Coordinates of C-alpha atoms and ligand atoms in Angstrom, one line a residue:
M292 CA 0.0 0.0 0.0
E293 CA 1.3 3.5 -0.8
Q294 CA 2.4 5.6 2.1
F295 CA 2.3 9.4 2.5
H296 CA 3.3 11.7 5.3
N297 CA -0.2 13.2 5.3
A298 CA -3.3 13.9 3.1
L299 CA -1.8 17.0 1.6
D300 CA 1.2 15.0 0.3
L301 CA -1.3 12.5 -1.1
I302 CA -3.3 15.0 -3.1
R303 CA -0.2 16.7 -4.4
S304 CA 1.2 13.5 -5.6
K305 CA -2.0 11.8 -7.0
Q306 CA -4.8 14.3 -7.5
P307 CA -7.2 11.4 -6.8
T308 CA -10.7 11.3 -8.5
D309 CA -12.1 8.6 -6.1
P310 CA -12.4 9.1 -2.3
V311 CA -9.2 8.0 -0.5
F312 CA -9.2 6.4 2.9
C313 CA -6.1 7.5 4.9
L314 CA -5.2 4.7 7.2
R315 CA -3.4 5.1 10.5
P316 CA -2.8 1.6 12.0
F317 CA -0.6 3.2 14.7
A318 CA -3.7 5.0 16.1
A319 CA -5.6 1.7 16.4
E320 CA -2.7 0.0 18.0
R321 CA -2.3 2.8 20.5
A322 CA -6.0 2.6 21.4
A323 CA -5.8 -1.1 21.9
R324 CA -2.7 -0.8 24.0
W325 CA -4.4 1.8 26.2
F326 CA -7.4 -0.5 26.8
S327 CA -5.1 -3.5 27.4
L328 CA -3.2 -1.6 30.0
N329 CA -6.0 0.3 31.7
F330 CA -9.2 -1.8 31.5
P331 CA -9.2 -4.3 34.4
G332 CA -10.8 -7.1 32.4
K333 CA -11.2 -8.7 29.0
I334 CA -11.6 -6.5 25.9
F335 CA -13.6 -7.9 23.0
Y336 CA -13.2 -5.7 19.9
A337 CA -16.6 -5.2 18.3
V338 CA -15.7 -6.3 14.8
K339 CA -18.8 -4.6 13.2
A340 CA -17.2 -1.2 13.8
N341 CA -14.5 -1.9 11.2
P342 CA -13.6 -5.4 10.1
A343 CA -10.7 -4.3 7.8
P344 CA -7.7 -6.6 7.9
W345 CA -5.2 -3.8 8.5
L346 CA -7.2 -2.6 11.5
L347 CA -7.6 -6.1 13.0
E348 CA -3.8 -6.6 12.7
A349 CA -3.1 -3.3 14.4
L350 CA -5.5 -4.1 17.2
A351 CA -3.9 -7.5 17.6
A352 CA -0.5 -5.8 17.8
G353 CA -1.9 -3.6 20.6
G354 CA -2.9 -6.7 22.6
I355 CA -6.5 -7.5 21.5
T356 CA -7.1 -11.3 21.5
H357 CA -10.9 -11.3 22.1
F358 CA -13.5 -10.4 19.5
D359 CA -17.2 -9.6 19.6
V360 CA -18.8 -11.0 16.4
A361 CA -22.3 -10.2 15.3
S362 CA -22.7 -12.6 12.4
I363 CA -21.4 -16.0 11.2
S364 CA -19.5 -14.2 8.4
E365 CA -17.6 -12.1 11.0
A366 CA -17.0 -15.2 13.1
R367 CA -15.6 -17.2 10.1
M368 CA -13.4 -14.3 9.1
I369 CA -12.0 -13.7 12.6
R370 CA -11.4 -17.4 13.3
A371 CA -9.5 -17.8 10.0
R372 CA -7.3 -14.8 10.8
F373 CA -6.8 -15.5 14.5
P374 CA -7.0 -19.2 15.1
G375 CA -6.3 -18.8 18.9
A376 CA -8.6 -15.9 19.6
T377 CA -11.6 -16.0 21.9
L378 CA -14.8 -15.1 20.1
G379 CA -18.1 -14.0 21.6
F380 CA -21.3 -14.2 19.4
M381 CA -22.9 -11.2 21.0
N382 CA -25.8 -10.5 18.7
P383 CA -28.8 -11.5 20.9
V384 CA -30.7 -12.9 17.9
K385 CA -29.0 -15.5 15.7
S386 CA -30.2 -18.3 13.4
S387 CA -30.0 -21.9 14.7
R388 CA -27.7 -22.7 11.8
A389 CA -25.3 -19.9 12.7
I390 CA -25.2 -21.0 16.4
A391 CA -24.5 -24.6 15.4
E392 CA -21.6 -23.6 13.1
A393 CA -20.2 -21.2 15.7
Y394 CA -20.2 -23.9 18.4
H395 CA -19.4 -27.1 16.4
H396 CA -17.0 -25.7 13.8
L397 CA -15.6 -22.4 15.0
G398 CA -15.0 -23.2 18.7
I399 CA -17.3 -20.4 20.0
R400 CA -18.5 -20.9 23.5
I401 CA -19.8 -17.4 24.4
F402 CA -23.3 -16.4 23.3
A403 CA -25.5 -13.5 24.1
L404 CA -29.3 -13.8 24.4
D405 CA -32.3 -11.8 25.5
S406 CA -35.2 -14.2 25.3
D407 CA -36.4 -17.7 26.3
S408 CA -36.7 -18.6 22.7
E409 CA -33.0 -17.7 22.0
L410 CA -32.0 -19.8 25.0
D411 CA -33.9 -22.7 23.6
K412 CA -32.3 -22.2 20.2
I413 CA -28.8 -22.1 21.7
T414 CA -29.4 -25.2 23.8
A415 CA -30.8 -27.1 20.8
A416 CA -28.2 -26.0 18.3
T417 CA -25.3 -26.9 20.6
D418 CA -26.9 -30.3 21.4
G419 CA -27.3 -29.3 25.1
A420 CA -23.7 -28.1 25.6
T421 CA -22.6 -27.7 29.1
D422 CA -19.5 -25.6 28.4
L423 CA -21.2 -22.4 27.5
S424 CA -20.8 -18.8 28.7
L425 CA -24.2 -17.3 28.3
C426 CA -24.6 -13.6 28.6
V427 CA -28.1 -12.3 29.2
R428 CA -28.5 -8.9 27.6
L429 CA -30.3 -6.4 29.8
K430 CA -32.2 -3.4 28.5
V431 CA -30.5 -0.4 30.2
P432 CA -31.2 3.4 29.9
G433 CA -29.4 5.0 27.0
G434 CA -29.9 8.6 28.0
Y435 CA -26.2 9.5 28.0
S436 CA -25.4 8.2 24.5
N437 CA -25.7 9.7 21.0
I438 CA -27.0 6.5 19.3
S439 CA -29.5 4.6 21.3
L440 CA -29.2 0.8 21.5
S441 CA -31.8 0.3 24.1
E442 CA -34.9 -0.4 21.9
K443 CA -34.2 -3.4 19.8
F444 CA -32.3 -5.7 22.2
G445 CA -32.3 -6.4 25.9
V446 CA -34.7 -8.0 28.3
D447 CA -36.4 -5.6 30.7
R448 CA -36.2 -6.0 34.4
P449 CA -39.5 -7.7 35.1
H450 CA -38.6 -10.5 32.7
A451 CA -34.9 -10.7 33.4
A452 CA -35.0 -12.7 36.7
S453 CA -36.7 -15.7 35.2
L454 CA -34.5 -15.7 32.1
L455 CA -31.3 -15.5 34.3
Q456 CA -32.6 -18.3 36.4
R457 CA -33.2 -20.5 33.4
A458 CA -29.9 -19.6 31.8
R459 CA -28.1 -20.4 35.0
Q460 CA -29.3 -24.0 34.7
T461 CA -27.6 -24.4 31.3
A462 CA -24.6 -22.2 31.5
E463 CA -21.2 -23.1 32.8
N464 CA -20.6 -19.4 33.2
L465 CA -23.5 -16.9 33.5
G466 CA -23.0 -13.3 32.4
I467 CA -25.0 -10.1 32.2
C468 CA -24.3 -7.8 29.3
F469 CA -25.7 -4.6 28.1
H470 CA -25.0 -1.7 25.8
V471 CA -25.4 1.9 27.0
G472 CA -25.7 3.2 23.4
S473 CA -22.9 4.3 21.1
Q474 CA -20.8 7.4 21.9
A475 CA -21.7 7.6 25.6
M476 CA -20.8 11.1 26.6
S477 CA -20.5 10.5 30.3
P478 CA -19.0 7.7 32.5
A479 CA -22.3 8.0 34.4
A480 CA -23.9 5.9 31.6
Y481 CA -22.0 2.9 32.9
G482 CA -22.7 3.7 36.6
Q483 CA -26.4 3.9 35.9
A484 CA -26.4 0.7 33.9
L485 CA -24.4 -1.2 36.5
D486 CA -26.9 0.0 39.3
H487 CA -29.6 -1.5 37.1
V488 CA -27.6 -4.7 36.8
Q489 CA -27.1 -4.9 40.5
R490 CA -30.8 -4.6 41.2
T491 CA -31.5 -7.3 38.5
I492 CA -29.1 -9.7 40.1
A493 CA -30.7 -9.2 43.5
D494 CA -34.2 -9.8 41.9
A495 CA -33.0 -13.0 40.3
G496 CA -30.9 -14.4 43.2
V497 CA -28.5 -16.1 40.9
I498 CA -24.7 -16.3 40.9
I499 CA -23.2 -14.2 38.2
D500 CA -19.7 -15.0 36.7
I501 CA -19.4 -12.2 34.1
I502 CA -20.3 -8.6 33.9
D503 CA -20.0 -7.4 30.3
V504 CA -20.3 -3.6 30.0
G505 CA -20.5 -3.7 26.2
G506 CA -19.5 -0.9 23.9
G507 CA -20.3 2.8 23.9
F508 CA -16.9 4.1 24.8
P509 CA -16.6 7.4 22.9
A510 CA -14.4 9.0 20.3
P511 CA -13.8 12.8 20.0
Y512 CA -15.9 14.6 17.3
P513 CA -16.7 18.3 16.9
G514 CA -19.3 19.3 19.4
M515 CA -18.9 15.9 21.2
M516 CA -15.8 16.1 23.3
P517 CA -16.0 13.3 25.9
P518 CA -14.3 13.3 29.3
P519 CA -11.0 11.4 29.5
M520 CA -11.3 7.6 28.9
A521 CA -9.7 6.9 32.3
L522 CA -12.9 8.3 34.0
Y523 CA -15.0 5.7 32.2
V524 CA -12.7 2.9 33.3
Q525 CA -12.6 4.3 36.8
E526 CA -16.4 4.4 37.0
I527 CA -16.8 0.9 35.7
A528 CA -14.0 -0.6 37.8
G529 CA -15.3 1.1 41.0
R530 CA -18.9 -0.2 40.5
F531 CA -17.7 -3.7 39.6
Q532 CA -15.8 -4.1 42.9
S533 CA -19.0 -3.9 44.9
M534 CA -21.3 -6.0 42.7
L535 CA -23.1 -9.1 43.7
T536 CA -21.0 -11.5 41.7
T537 CA -18.7 -14.5 42.5
H538 CA -15.3 -13.4 44.0
D539 CA -13.6 -14.4 40.8
A540 CA -16.2 -12.9 38.4
E541 CA -14.8 -11.4 35.2
L542 CA -15.3 -8.0 33.8
W543 CA -15.6 -7.7 30.0
C544 CA -16.1 -4.9 27.6
E545 CA -16.8 -4.7 23.8
P546 CA -15.5 -1.4 22.4
G547 CA -15.9 -0.8 18.7
R548 CA -15.8 2.9 18.0
A549 CA -13.2 3.8 20.7
L550 CA -10.7 1.3 19.2
S551 CA -11.2 2.2 15.5
A552 CA -12.4 5.8 15.1
E553 CA -9.0 7.5 15.3
A554 CA -7.5 5.1 12.8
A555 CA -8.8 6.6 9.5
S556 CA -9.8 9.8 7.8
Q557 CA -11.0 10.2 4.2
V558 CA -10.0 12.6 1.5
V559 CA -12.9 13.7 -0.8
R560 CA -13.0 15.9 -3.9
V561 CA -15.4 18.7 -4.5
E562 CA -17.2 18.1 -7.8
S563 CA -19.4 21.2 -7.8
R564 CA -20.5 24.1 -5.6
K565 CA -24.0 25.5 -5.4
G566 CA -24.3 28.3 -2.9
N567 CA -23.0 26.8 0.4
H568 CA -23.7 23.2 -0.7
L569 CA -20.6 21.3 -1.8
H570 CA -21.2 18.3 -4.0
I571 CA -18.4 15.8 -3.0
N572 CA -17.5 12.4 -4.3
D573 CA -18.7 10.4 -1.2
G574 CA -21.9 10.5 0.9
I575 CA -24.4 8.5 3.0
Y576 CA -24.0 5.4 0.8
G577 CA -20.3 5.6 1.1
A578 CA -18.5 6.3 4.4
L579 CA -20.6 9.2 5.5
Y580 CA -23.9 7.5 6.6
D581 CA -23.7 8.9 10.1
A582 CA -22.9 12.4 8.9
G583 CA -26.1 12.3 6.8
M584 CA -28.6 10.1 8.7
L585 CA -27.6 11.0 12.2
G586 CA -26.5 14.6 11.5
W587 CA -23.2 13.7 13.0
N588 CA -20.4 16.3 12.6
Y589 CA -16.8 15.3 11.7
P590 CA -13.6 17.3 11.7
V591 CA -12.9 18.7 8.3
R592 CA -9.8 20.3 6.8
H593 CA -9.4 22.0 3.4
L594 CA -6.2 20.5 1.8
G595 CA -4.9 23.7 0.4
Q596 CA -3.7 27.2 1.2
A597 CA -5.4 28.5 4.5
P598 CA -7.2 31.8 4.1
V599 CA -5.0 34.7 5.2
D600 CA -7.5 35.9 7.8
G601 CA -8.4 32.3 8.9
A602 CA -12.1 33.0 8.4
L603 CA -14.3 29.9 7.8
T604 CA -17.7 29.6 6.2
P605 CA -20.4 26.9 7.1
F606 CA -21.0 24.4 4.3
S607 CA -23.2 21.3 3.9
F608 CA -22.2 18.4 1.6
Y609 CA -24.2 16.5 -1.0
G610 CA -23.0 13.0 -1.8
P611 CA -22.5 11.8 -5.4
T612 CA -25.7 9.7 -5.8
C613 CA -29.0 10.9 -7.3
D614 CA -30.8 10.6 -3.9
D615 CA -32.0 13.8 -2.2
A616 CA -31.3 12.1 1.1
D617 CA -27.6 11.9 0.2
L618 CA -27.1 15.1 2.2
M619 CA -24.8 15.9 5.1
R620 CA -25.9 19.1 6.8
G621 CA -22.8 19.7 8.9
P622 CA -22.2 22.6 9.2
F623 CA -18.7 21.9 8.0
M624 CA -16.5 24.9 8.5
L625 CA -14.2 25.5 5.5
P626 CA -12.6 28.5 3.7
D627 CA -15.2 30.6 1.8
R628 CA -13.5 30.1 -1.6
M629 CA -14.1 26.3 -1.8
G630 CA -15.0 25.1 -5.3
E631 CA -14.7 22.4 -7.9
G632 CA -11.4 20.5 -7.7
D633 CA -10.7 21.3 -4.0
Y634 CA -10.0 18.5 -1.6
I635 CA -11.2 18.0 1.9
E636 CA -10.0 15.7 4.6
I637 CA -12.8 14.4 6.8
G638 CA -11.5 13.0 10.1
M639 CA -12.4 10.3 12.6
L640 CA -13.9 7.9 10.0
G641 CA -12.2 4.7 11.2
A642 CA -15.4 3.5 13.0
Y643 CA -18.5 2.4 11.2
G644 CA -18.0 4.8 8.2
A645 CA -15.8 2.5 6.1
A646 CA -17.7 -0.6 7.3
M647 CA -21.1 0.7 6.0
R648 CA -20.1 1.5 2.4
S649 CA -22.4 0.3 -0.3
G650 CA -22.1 0.6 -4.0
F651 CA -25.4 2.4 -4.6
N652 CA -25.6 4.2 -8.0
G653 CA -22.3 2.7 -9.0
F654 CA -20.2 4.8 -6.6
D655 CA -18.3 1.8 -5.4
T656 CA -14.7 2.6 -5.8
H657 CA -12.3 4.2 -3.3
E658 CA -8.6 4.0 -2.6
E659 CA -6.6 3.3 0.5
V660 CA -3.3 4.7 1.5
L661 CA -1.2 4.8 4.7
V662 CA -0.5 8.2 6.3
A663 CA 1.8 9.0 9.2
D664 CA 0.4 12.1 10.7
E665 CA -1.9 12.4 13.6
Q666 CA -5.6 13.3 13.5
A667 CA -6.6 16.5 15.4
F668 CA -7.5 14.8 18.7
T669 CA -6.9 11.5 20.5
M670 CA -8.5 9.9 23.5
F671 CA -5.3 7.9 24.0
P672 CA -2.2 9.8 25.0
A673 CA 1.1 8.0 24.6
A674 CA 1.7 7.7 28.4
P675 CA -0.6 4.7 29.0
A676 CA -1.7 5.3 32.6
S677 CA -2.7 9.0 32.4
A678 CA -5.7 9.4 30.2
T679 CA -6.2 13.0 29.4
L680 CA -7.7 14.1 26.1
I681 CA -4.8 15.8 24.5
Q682 CA -4.7 18.0 21.5
L683 CA -2.0 16.7 19.2
Q684 CA -2.2 19.0 16.3
G685 CA -4.3 21.9 15.0
E686 CA -7.9 22.4 16.0
I687 CA -11.0 20.6 15.1
K688 CA -13.0 22.9 12.9
Ligands
PLP230 C1 -23.4 -6.0 21.1 C2 -22.5 -4.8 20.7 N1 -21.3 -4.7 21.3 C3 -20.5 -3.7 21.0 C4 -20.8 -2.7 20.1 C5 -19.9 -1.6 19.8 O1 -20.3 -0.4 20.3 P1 -19.5 0.9 20.2 O2 -19.0 1.0 18.8 O3 -20.4 2.0 20.6 O4 -18.3 0.7 21.2 C6 -22.1 -2.8 19.5 C7 -22.5 -1.8 18.5 O5 -23.5 -1.8 17.9 C8 -23.0 -3.9 19.8 O6 -24.2 -4.0 19.2

């Protein structure tokens, strides 16, 4: 893969016509190392956030040996790449066939569930296995997060006790898992959820071997600057100490975004300008789904001469497809003179963006290069034990 110092070098050398993903494996490795050193438990990388081989290798180099897979395709891919890894099939709803293959052929012993019917399915598909770690997913409040994950999955408290009691009879290890929602902006999200878990364990009166706090660990975006990651770990570790679990209970987490967001940016080309709308060569059917559908803001940087007075103008972006919905409102702050042929670097796209690309309307090509510079912010300072959000370079605009 070609390597450049930064995105500016890339456009000077190539003048690309397709979007170009600028990969920073060192940032993923640094995030993984930070979690490995600071999280007092097992870290399952949520593969859905970005399953790219370069990223998986970087995370492995940073110490990740456990993976949260959501589908049988992810499970096959991770097993083939990391034969010795531990995989958890953490999607609470799976097909019987997927469970059977995961158990009998891929060596998976960890399964999430949130209903009696899923428990029956797991029991049948594994031929009544007695070596399972079963994690019952609880519905927890998602008020501190930017993307709710509390509607679709999770058993509510009135029904949790009986499901936990049933699962206890089958499981070698019984766990409770939850997801506070993606991009949790306060450590209190985990404190609140763990209080809920504590009450649920008391209701059920069962012995719990695993507490899995799921994903939700944040990344820095414009207008969404989270507190230091160390405070999240501190909140979780503190609550875990006093929970009603076995003395050797394990603490798990499943970060996706936090381990991958900082590891890629994307260079896009402006194809046309209409007022303060810039038509660019990527959009919601490419790597910018969250920018469009969730109105999420990302750091942007014009790859060219900075305006002398530093003044910036708010722009929105249209993607390349013929769909009106292919709109990213921003506002993205860029120099006023932006026009056709200009290039923009959009930061913090390592999580979800790249993984959600489709080829809609034939916009199915992009390039990838390695770059060596830092993005504007990181949650993971080089000194592993002190987690302060540090500004590495420039400002998020
Ligand atoms: C079960 C599960 N675990 C972990 C994650 C990763 O979440 P995040 O990227 O917010 O860390 C997700 C995301 O959807 C999920 O569904």
